[in-house]
Amino acid sequence: MLAVTCAATAALAMMLRRARLRHERAMGERGWLLERERAAAARAAVDEERARIAHELHDIVSHNVSVMIVQAGAAREVLATMPAEAEAALAAVERAGRDTMTELRNLLGLLAPDPSGEDPALAPQPTLSRLSPLVDRVAFAGLPVEVRVSGEPRPLPAGIDVTAYRIVQEALTNALRHGSGGKAEVTIRWAEHALRVEVLTTGPSVLTGDPPPTGPSGDGTGRGLAGLHERVAVYGGDLDARRRLGGGYRVRARLPLDAR
């Protein structure tokens, strides 16, 4: 009888061990599949963001070329009779040409947008000068926003202007969508050689064990964050996004402003 009991116990232990091994293998395979799905989603997000950036840069370049054509035509008309006006028009052509060359270098480093993709937006390109309507919309939706500007504002290359706006837009949108009340602070710092953009949001604290927000991507996959990194990298800048110990999130970017 004792031998039968021991044999049954050994058999049961063997069955439990095999079941545990099968469970561990299944969990490992599931984790591997989830990791592959996350990686694929991140790659798709980067490709989508590259196409979006390329389209925006295409619009900027097209606008600059149009300015060059108009100004060159005006200079030709008044070159003999109004040399001062002709000189001003040619200076505008030179500025537009320099801007266009910069944006073309950035554009050539990206994938071309898919012709079958989304139709281009008819609204003006978003820039820091259009930040107030964004802040008003976010505040109206329930997230108070305080904006601070330091340094001496000056004209920006169009692509950098769009990128700075997108950083603020992404951070505020995700704070509104996935935050739990609180507020946001947007800081724009104009330094001599760089534009610095920082967005601080409040939320549950990791020190108290409260569940943290999903992060700047909003869906936990890092897609929004990957897009921001891609945008900033186009201009040789850097971006850091992380949870704050006291609660909420911080998105901080530096965009170089090289003298030309």
PDB file of C-alpha atoms in Angstrom:
ATOM      1  CA  MET A   1       0.000   0.000   0.000  1.00  0.00           C
ATOM      2  CA  LEU A   2       2.814   2.370   0.890  1.00  0.00           C
ATOM      3  CA  ALA A   3       4.540   1.623  -2.403  1.00  0.00           C
ATOM      4  CA  VAL A   4       1.354   2.392  -4.327  1.00  0.00           C
ATOM      5  CA  THR A   5       0.984   5.703  -2.494  1.00  0.00           C
ATOM      6  CA  CYS A   6       4.581   6.666  -3.170  1.00  0.00           C
ATOM      7  CA  ALA A   7       4.215   5.793  -6.835  1.00  0.00           C
ATOM      8  CA  ALA A   8       1.018   7.846  -7.108  1.00  0.00           C
ATOM      9  CA  THR A   9       2.694  10.795  -5.396  1.00  0.00           C
ATOM     10  CA  ALA A  10       5.693  10.590  -7.728  1.00  0.00           C
ATOM     11  CA  ALA A  11       3.401  10.385 -10.749  1.00  0.00           C
ATOM     12  CA  LEU A  12       1.406  13.381  -9.543  1.00  0.00           C
ATOM     13  CA  ALA A  13       4.610  15.362  -8.961  1.00  0.00           C
ATOM     14  CA  MET A  14       5.797  14.466 -12.441  1.00  0.00           C
ATOM     15  CA  MET A  15       2.487  15.587 -13.937  1.00  0.00           C
ATOM     16  CA  LEU A  16       2.614  18.876 -12.054  1.00  0.00           C
ATOM     17  CA  ARG A  17       6.181  19.495 -13.159  1.00  0.00           C
ATOM     18  CA  ARG A  18       5.300  18.837 -16.797  1.00  0.00           C
ATOM     19  CA  ALA A  19       2.258  21.119 -16.539  1.00  0.00           C
ATOM     20  CA  ARG A  20       4.425  23.872 -15.045  1.00  0.00           C
ATOM     21  CA  LEU A  21       6.997  23.488 -17.834  1.00  0.00           C
ATOM     22  CA  ARG A  22       4.254  23.660 -20.480  1.00  0.00           C
ATOM     23  CA  HIS A  23       2.869  26.793 -18.813  1.00  0.00           C
ATOM     24  CA  GLU A  24       6.310  28.423 -18.704  1.00  0.00           C
ATOM     25  CA  ARG A  25       6.921  27.622 -22.373  1.00  0.00           C
ATOM     26  CA  ALA A  26       3.506  29.012 -23.309  1.00  0.00           C
ATOM     27  CA  MET A  27       4.148  32.207 -21.340  1.00  0.00           C
ATOM     28  CA  GLY A  28       7.571  32.551 -22.944  1.00  0.00           C
ATOM     29  CA  GLU A  29       6.108  32.177 -26.423  1.00  0.00           C
ATOM     30  CA  ARG A  30       3.334  34.639 -25.598  1.00  0.00           C
ATOM     31  CA  GLY A  31       5.866  37.175 -24.332  1.00  0.00           C
ATOM     32  CA  TRP A  32       7.945  36.724 -27.479  1.00  0.00           C
ATOM     33  CA  LEU A  33       4.898  37.274 -29.679  1.00  0.00           C
ATOM     34  CA  LEU A  34       3.880  40.373 -27.721  1.00  0.00           C
ATOM     35  CA  GLU A  35       7.403  41.745 -28.041  1.00  0.00           C
ATOM     36  CA  ARG A  36       7.332  41.180 -31.800  1.00  0.00           C
ATOM     37  CA  GLU A  37       3.955  42.927 -32.026  1.00  0.00           C
ATOM     38  CA  ARG A  38       5.257  45.899 -30.043  1.00  0.00           C
ATOM     39  CA  ALA A  39       8.365  46.125 -32.218  1.00  0.00           C
ATOM     40  CA  ALA A  40       6.278  45.944 -35.397  1.00  0.00           C
ATOM     41  CA  ALA A  41       3.925  48.639 -34.092  1.00  0.00           C
ATOM     42  CA  ALA A  42       6.873  50.884 -33.208  1.00  0.00           C
ATOM     43  CA  ARG A  43       8.414  50.422 -36.672  1.00  0.00           C
ATOM     44  CA  ALA A  44       5.072  51.202 -38.321  1.00  0.00           C
ATOM     45  CA  ALA A  45       4.729  54.332 -36.174  1.00  0.00           C
ATOM     46  CA  VAL A  46       8.201  55.521 -37.167  1.00  0.00           C
ATOM     47  CA  ASP A  47       7.473  54.934 -40.866  1.00  0.00           C
ATOM     48  CA  GLU A  48       4.167  56.778 -40.555  1.00  0.00           C
ATOM     49  CA  GLU A  49       5.819  59.696 -38.781  1.00  0.00           C
ATOM     50  CA  ARG A  50       8.594  59.859 -41.381  1.00  0.00           C
ATOM     51  CA  ALA A  51       6.001  60.101 -44.123  1.00  0.00           C
ATOM     52  CA  ARG A  52       4.215  62.848 -42.236  1.00  0.00           C
ATOM     53  CA  ILE A  53       7.441  64.796 -41.684  1.00  0.00           C
ATOM     54  CA  ALA A  54       8.385  64.376 -45.337  1.00  0.00           C
ATOM     55  CA  HIS A  55       5.023  65.740 -46.421  1.00  0.00           C
ATOM     56  CA  GLU A  56       5.372  68.764 -44.149  1.00  0.00           C
ATOM     57  CA  LEU A  57       8.899  69.453 -45.404  1.00  0.00           C
ATOM     58  CA  HIS A  58       7.662  69.063 -48.977  1.00  0.00           C
ATOM     59  CA  ASP A  59       5.078  71.792 -48.332  1.00  0.00           C
ATOM     60  CA  ILE A  60       7.742  74.064 -46.828  1.00  0.00           C
ATOM     61  CA  VAL A  61      10.112  73.559 -49.747  1.00  0.00           C
ATOM     62  CA  SER A  62       7.314  74.166 -52.268  1.00  0.00           C
ATOM     63  CA  HIS A  63       6.388  77.406 -50.534  1.00  0.00           C
ATOM     64  CA  ASN A  64      10.003  78.613 -50.492  1.00  0.00           C
ATOM     65  CA  VAL A  65      10.449  77.850 -54.181  1.00  0.00           C
ATOM     66  CA  SER A  66       7.255  79.778 -54.959  1.00  0.00           C
ATOM     67  CA  VAL A  67       8.618  82.762 -53.007  1.00  0.00           C
ATOM     68  CA  MET A  68      11.884  82.563 -54.943  1.00  0.00           C
ATOM     69  CA  ILE A  69      10.063  82.571 -58.289  1.00  0.00           C
ATOM     70  CA  VAL A  70       7.891  85.560 -57.383  1.00  0.00           C
ATOM     71  CA  GLN A  71      10.760  87.582 -55.934  1.00  0.00           C
ATOM     72  CA  ALA A  72      13.092  86.802 -58.846  1.00  0.00           C
ATOM     73  CA  GLY A  73      10.409  87.927 -61.288  1.00  0.00           C
ATOM     74  CA  ALA A  74       9.888  91.152 -59.345  1.00  0.00           C
ATOM     75  CA  ALA A  75      13.636  91.821 -59.289  1.00  0.00           C
ATOM     76  CA  ARG A  76      13.872  91.337 -63.058  1.00  0.00           C
ATOM     77  CA  GLU A  77      11.036  93.821 -63.665  1.00  0.00           C
ATOM     78  CA  VAL A  78      12.573  96.656 -61.593  1.00  0.00           C
ATOM     79  CA  LEU A  79      16.283  95.910 -61.975  1.00  0.00           C
ATOM     80  CA  ALA A  80      16.951  98.855 -64.295  1.00  0.00           C
ATOM     81  CA  THR A  81      14.548 101.433 -62.872  1.00  0.00           C
ATOM     82  CA  MET A  82      14.425 100.629 -59.120  1.00  0.00           C
ATOM     83  CA  PRO A  83      17.725  99.022 -58.093  1.00  0.00           C
ATOM     84  CA  ALA A  84      17.015  99.258 -54.338  1.00  0.00           C
ATOM     85  CA  GLU A  85      13.766  97.308 -54.671  1.00  0.00           C
ATOM     86  CA  ALA A  86      15.512  94.813 -56.957  1.00  0.00           C
ATOM     87  CA  GLU A  87      18.236  94.305 -54.353  1.00  0.00           C
ATOM     88  CA  ALA A  88      15.631  93.674 -51.628  1.00  0.00           C
ATOM     89  CA  ALA A  89      13.862  91.141 -53.830  1.00  0.00           C
ATOM     90  CA  LEU A  90      17.129  89.328 -54.585  1.00  0.00           C
ATOM     91  CA  ALA A  91      17.946  89.230 -50.867  1.00  0.00           C
ATOM     92  CA  ALA A  92      14.578  87.562 -50.277  1.00  0.00           C
ATOM     93  CA  VAL A  93      15.418  85.024 -52.991  1.00  0.00           C
ATOM     94  CA  GLU A  94      18.742  84.286 -51.273  1.00  0.00           C
ATOM     95  CA  ARG A  95      17.087  83.750 -47.875  1.00  0.00           C
ATOM     96  CA  ALA A  96      14.432  81.491 -49.351  1.00  0.00           C
ATOM     97  CA  GLY A  97      17.118  79.560 -51.222  1.00  0.00           C
ATOM     98  CA  ARG A  98      19.126  78.961 -48.065  1.00  0.00           C
ATOM     99  CA  ASP A  99      16.035  77.794 -46.199  1.00  0.00           C
ATOM    100  CA  THR A 100      15.111  75.518 -49.082  1.00  0.00           C
ATOM    101  CA  MET A 101      18.548  73.899 -49.165  1.00  0.00           C
ATOM    102  CA  THR A 102      18.340  73.174 -45.426  1.00  0.00           C
ATOM    103  CA  GLU A 103      14.898  71.610 -45.718  1.00  0.00           C
ATOM    104  CA  LEU A 104      15.947  69.595 -48.785  1.00  0.00           C
ATOM    105  CA  ARG A 105      18.863  68.092 -46.863  1.00  0.00           C
ATOM    106  CA  ASN A 106      16.410  67.043 -44.152  1.00  0.00           C
ATOM    107  CA  LEU A 107      13.896  65.764 -46.673  1.00  0.00           C
ATOM    108  CA  LEU A 108      16.429  63.594 -48.489  1.00  0.00           C
ATOM    109  CA  GLY A 109      17.147  61.756 -45.244  1.00  0.00           C
ATOM    110  CA  LEU A 110      13.590  60.518 -44.920  1.00  0.00           C
ATOM    111  CA  LEU A 111      11.399  58.033 -46.693  1.00  0.00           C
ATOM    112  CA  ALA A 112       9.202  59.516 -49.407  1.00  0.00           C
ATOM    113  CA  PRO A 113       5.532  59.751 -48.403  1.00  0.00           C
ATOM    114  CA  ASP A 114       3.178  57.118 -49.748  1.00  0.00           C
ATOM    115  CA  PRO A 115       1.142  58.527 -52.676  1.00  0.00           C
ATOM    116  CA  SER A 116      -1.836  56.435 -51.578  1.00  0.00           C
ATOM    117  CA  GLY A 117      -1.751  57.836 -48.072  1.00  0.00           C
ATOM    118  CA  GLU A 118      -3.805  60.478 -46.377  1.00  0.00           C
ATOM    119  CA  ASP A 119      -4.759  63.609 -48.331  1.00  0.00           C
ATOM    120  CA  PRO A 120      -2.697  66.666 -47.334  1.00  0.00           C
ATOM    121  CA  ALA A 121      -4.287  68.996 -44.802  1.00  0.00           C
ATOM    122  CA  LEU A 122      -5.437  72.339 -46.084  1.00  0.00           C
ATOM    123  CA  ALA A 123      -4.764  74.138 -42.798  1.00  0.00           C
ATOM    124  CA  PRO A 124      -1.617  76.254 -42.368  1.00  0.00           C
ATOM    125  CA  GLN A 125       1.483  74.532 -41.029  1.00  0.00           C
ATOM    126  CA  PRO A 126       1.440  74.503 -37.209  1.00  0.00           C
ATOM    127  CA  THR A 127       4.127  76.699 -35.650  1.00  0.00           C
ATOM    128  CA  LEU A 128       4.931  78.121 -32.228  1.00  0.00           C
ATOM    129  CA  SER A 129       3.041  81.245 -33.227  1.00  0.00           C
ATOM    130  CA  ARG A 130      -0.099  79.062 -33.283  1.00  0.00           C
ATOM    131  CA  LEU A 131       0.519  77.613 -29.830  1.00  0.00           C
ATOM    132  CA  SER A 132      -2.156  79.709 -28.097  1.00  0.00           C
ATOM    133  CA  PRO A 133      -5.127  78.052 -29.877  1.00  0.00           C
ATOM    134  CA  LEU A 134      -3.719  74.623 -28.976  1.00  0.00           C
ATOM    135  CA  VAL A 135      -3.317  75.609 -25.319  1.00  0.00           C
ATOM    136  CA  ASP A 136      -6.849  77.040 -25.270  1.00  0.00           C
ATOM    137  CA  ARG A 137      -8.320  73.836 -26.693  1.00  0.00           C
ATOM    138  CA  VAL A 138      -6.480  71.666 -24.169  1.00  0.00           C
ATOM    139  CA  ALA A 139      -7.484  73.914 -21.269  1.00  0.00           C
ATOM    140  CA  PHE A 140     -11.112  73.905 -22.431  1.00  0.00           C
ATOM    141  CA  ALA A 141     -10.995  70.091 -22.506  1.00  0.00           C
ATOM    142  CA  GLY A 142     -10.007  70.017 -18.827  1.00  0.00           C
ATOM    143  CA  LEU A 143      -6.216  70.336 -18.561  1.00  0.00           C
ATOM    144  CA  PRO A 144      -5.030  73.770 -17.353  1.00  0.00           C
ATOM    145  CA  VAL A 145      -1.824  74.783 -19.158  1.00  0.00           C
ATOM    146  CA  GLU A 146       0.717  77.430 -18.145  1.00  0.00           C
ATOM    147  CA  VAL A 147       3.104  78.651 -20.843  1.00  0.00           C
ATOM    148  CA  ARG A 148       6.454  80.254 -20.058  1.00  0.00           C
ATOM    149  CA  VAL A 149       8.782  81.820 -22.617  1.00  0.00           C
ATOM    150  CA  SER A 150      12.346  82.891 -21.854  1.00  0.00           C
ATOM    151  CA  GLY A 151      15.012  84.389 -24.064  1.00  0.00           C
ATOM    152  CA  GLU A 152      14.585  86.485 -27.179  1.00  0.00           C
ATOM    153  CA  PRO A 153      12.219  84.919 -29.746  1.00  0.00           C
ATOM    154  CA  ARG A 154      13.406  85.102 -33.353  1.00  0.00           C
ATOM    155  CA  PRO A 155      12.438  83.632 -36.720  1.00  0.00           C
ATOM    156  CA  LEU A 156      12.923  79.863 -36.924  1.00  0.00           C
ATOM    157  CA  PRO A 157      13.545  77.557 -39.883  1.00  0.00           C
ATOM    158  CA  ALA A 158      10.090  76.353 -40.843  1.00  0.00           C
ATOM    159  CA  GLY A 159      10.817  72.665 -40.162  1.00  0.00           C
ATOM    160  CA  ILE A 160      12.128  73.331 -36.647  1.00  0.00           C
ATOM    161  CA  ASP A 161       9.110  75.549 -35.950  1.00  0.00           C
ATOM    162  CA  VAL A 162       6.760  72.701 -36.902  1.00  0.00           C
ATOM    163  CA  THR A 163       8.754  70.203 -34.831  1.00  0.00           C
ATOM    164  CA  ALA A 164       8.642  72.381 -31.704  1.00  0.00           C
ATOM    165  CA  TYR A 165       4.879  72.682 -32.063  1.00  0.00           C
ATOM    166  CA  ARG A 166       4.469  68.922 -32.533  1.00  0.00           C
ATOM    167  CA  ILE A 167       6.433  68.212 -29.347  1.00  0.00           C
ATOM    168  CA  VAL A 168       4.092  70.375 -27.293  1.00  0.00           C
ATOM    169  CA  GLN A 169       1.034  69.006 -29.078  1.00  0.00           C
ATOM    170  CA  GLU A 170       1.984  65.362 -28.477  1.00  0.00           C
ATOM    171  CA  ALA A 171       2.813  65.884 -24.800  1.00  0.00           C
ATOM    172  CA  LEU A 172      -0.358  67.851 -24.024  1.00  0.00           C
ATOM    173  CA  THR A 173      -2.628  65.544 -26.008  1.00  0.00           C
ATOM    174  CA  ASN A 174      -1.412  62.456 -24.182  1.00  0.00           C
ATOM    175  CA  ALA A 175      -1.530  64.185 -20.806  1.00  0.00           C
ATOM    176  CA  LEU A 176      -5.138  65.108 -21.501  1.00  0.00           C
ATOM    177  CA  ARG A 177      -6.038  61.670 -22.811  1.00  0.00           C
ATOM    178  CA  HIS A 178      -4.326  59.520 -20.193  1.00  0.00           C
ATOM    179  CA  GLY A 179      -3.714  61.801 -17.222  1.00  0.00           C
ATOM    180  CA  SER A 180      -5.876  61.977 -14.112  1.00  0.00           C
ATOM    181  CA  GLY A 181      -6.557  65.648 -13.655  1.00  0.00           C
ATOM    182  CA  GLY A 182      -3.715  67.924 -12.701  1.00  0.00           C
ATOM    183  CA  LYS A 183      -2.130  70.549 -14.922  1.00  0.00           C
ATOM    184  CA  ALA A 184       0.657  71.094 -17.444  1.00  0.00           C
ATOM    185  CA  GLU A 185       3.524  73.550 -17.790  1.00  0.00           C
ATOM    186  CA  VAL A 186       5.036  74.391 -21.186  1.00  0.00           C
ATOM    187  CA  THR A 187       8.401  76.153 -21.273  1.00  0.00           C
ATOM    188  CA  ILE A 188       9.990  77.545 -24.436  1.00  0.00           C
ATOM    189  CA  ARG A 189      13.607  78.675 -23.946  1.00  0.00           C
ATOM    190  CA  TRP A 190      15.395  80.628 -26.668  1.00  0.00           C
ATOM    191  CA  ALA A 191      19.122  80.052 -26.205  1.00  0.00           C
ATOM    192  CA  GLU A 192      21.900  81.369 -28.419  1.00  0.00           C
ATOM    193  CA  HIS A 193      22.425  78.152 -30.359  1.00  0.00           C
ATOM    194  CA  ALA A 194      19.363  76.052 -29.525  1.00  0.00           C
ATOM    195  CA  LEU A 195      15.637  76.100 -28.893  1.00  0.00           C
ATOM    196  CA  ARG A 196      14.622  74.158 -25.786  1.00  0.00           C
ATOM    197  CA  VAL A 197      11.089  72.852 -25.323  1.00  0.00           C
ATOM    198  CA  GLU A 198       9.858  71.287 -22.083  1.00  0.00           C
ATOM    199  CA  VAL A 199       6.424  70.027 -21.086  1.00  0.00           C
ATOM    200  CA  LEU A 200       5.775  68.994 -17.469  1.00  0.00           C
ATOM    201  CA  THR A 201       2.522  67.313 -16.475  1.00  0.00           C
ATOM    202  CA  THR A 202       1.231  66.198 -13.096  1.00  0.00           C
ATOM    203  CA  GLY A 203      -0.248  62.808 -12.285  1.00  0.00           C
ATOM    204  CA  PRO A 204      -0.034  59.787  -9.941  1.00  0.00           C
ATOM    205  CA  SER A 205       3.263  59.530  -8.060  1.00  0.00           C
ATOM    206  CA  VAL A 206       5.490  56.473  -8.415  1.00  0.00           C
ATOM    207  CA  LEU A 207       6.607  57.082  -4.807  1.00  0.00           C
ATOM    208  CA  THR A 208       3.151  56.352  -3.401  1.00  0.00           C
ATOM    209  CA  GLY A 209       2.583  53.217  -5.444  1.00  0.00           C
ATOM    210  CA  ASP A 210      -0.196  54.770  -7.497  1.00  0.00           C
ATOM    211  CA  PRO A 211      -0.589  53.288 -10.992  1.00  0.00           C
ATOM    212  CA  PRO A 212       1.515  55.360 -13.419  1.00  0.00           C
ATOM    213  CA  PRO A 213       0.170  56.744 -16.680  1.00  0.00           C
ATOM    214  CA  THR A 214       0.851  54.838 -19.865  1.00  0.00           C
ATOM    215  CA  GLY A 215       3.456  57.361 -20.985  1.00  0.00           C
ATOM    216  CA  PRO A 216       3.811  59.808 -23.850  1.00  0.00           C
ATOM    217  CA  SER A 217       2.701  57.313 -26.440  1.00  0.00           C
ATOM    218  CA  GLY A 218      -0.696  57.015 -24.815  1.00  0.00           C
ATOM    219  CA  ASP A 219      -1.059  53.332 -25.721  1.00  0.00           C
ATOM    220  CA  GLY A 220       1.998  51.911 -23.994  1.00  0.00           C
ATOM    221  CA  THR A 221       3.803  51.024 -27.223  1.00  0.00           C
ATOM    222  CA  GLY A 222       6.009  54.089 -27.406  1.00  0.00           C
ATOM    223  CA  ARG A 223       4.565  55.065 -30.807  1.00  0.00           C
ATOM    224  CA  GLY A 224       4.074  58.761 -30.032  1.00  0.00           C
ATOM    225  CA  LEU A 225       7.466  58.915 -28.362  1.00  0.00           C
ATOM    226  CA  ALA A 226       9.101  57.184 -31.331  1.00  0.00           C
ATOM    227  CA  GLY A 227       7.583  59.783 -33.612  1.00  0.00           C
ATOM    228  CA  LEU A 228       8.910  62.644 -31.492  1.00  0.00           C
ATOM    229  CA  HIS A 229      12.403  61.127 -31.447  1.00  0.00           C
ATOM    230  CA  GLU A 230      12.259  60.813 -35.224  1.00  0.00           C
ATOM    231  CA  ARG A 231      11.254  64.438 -35.676  1.00  0.00           C
ATOM    232  CA  VAL A 232      13.922  65.798 -33.343  1.00  0.00           C
ATOM    233  CA  ALA A 233      16.626  63.568 -34.865  1.00  0.00           C
ATOM    234  CA  VAL A 234      15.958  65.073 -38.314  1.00  0.00           C
ATOM    235  CA  TYR A 235      17.403  68.361 -37.036  1.00  0.00           C
ATOM    236  CA  GLY A 236      20.265  66.889 -35.003  1.00  0.00           C
ATOM    237  CA  GLY A 237      18.531  67.493 -31.677  1.00  0.00           C
ATOM    238  CA  ASP A 238      17.832  65.265 -28.702  1.00  0.00           C
ATOM    239  CA  LEU A 239      14.729  64.384 -26.733  1.00  0.00           C
ATOM    240  CA  ASP A 240      14.173  62.909 -23.287  1.00  0.00           C
ATOM    241  CA  ALA A 241      10.798  61.720 -21.992  1.00  0.00           C
ATOM    242  CA  ARG A 242      10.230  60.003 -18.665  1.00  0.00           C
ATOM    243  CA  ARG A 243       7.935  59.738 -15.650  1.00  0.00           C
ATOM    244  CA  ARG A 244       8.525  62.203 -12.829  1.00  0.00           C
ATOM    245  CA  LEU A 245       9.045  60.834  -9.326  1.00  0.00           C
ATOM    246  CA  GLY A 246       6.530  63.290  -7.928  1.00  0.00           C
ATOM    247  CA  GLY A 247       3.927  62.237 -10.482  1.00  0.00           C
ATOM    248  CA  GLY A 248       3.187  62.974 -14.111  1.00  0.00           C
ATOM    249  CA  TYR A 249       5.503  63.082 -17.077  1.00  0.00           C
ATOM    250  CA  ARG A 250       8.294  65.235 -18.480  1.00  0.00           C
ATOM    251  CA  VAL A 251       9.099  65.714 -22.159  1.00  0.00           C
ATOM    252  CA  ARG A 252      12.229  67.759 -22.843  1.00  0.00           C
ATOM    253  CA  ALA A 253      13.786  68.516 -26.247  1.00  0.00           C
ATOM    254  CA  ARG A 254      16.715  70.532 -27.596  1.00  0.00           C
ATOM    255  CA  LEU A 255      16.680  71.690 -31.216  1.00  0.00           C
ATOM    256  CA  PRO A 256      19.966  73.173 -32.487  1.00  0.00           C
ATOM    257  CA  LEU A 257      19.811  76.569 -34.167  1.00  0.00           C
ATOM    258  CA  ASP A 258      22.989  76.742 -36.204  1.00  0.00           C
ATOM    259  CA  ALA A 259      23.950  80.151 -37.479  1.00  0.00           C
ATOM    260  CA  ARG A 260      23.979  80.488 -41.246  1.00  0.00           C
TER     261      ARG A 260
END
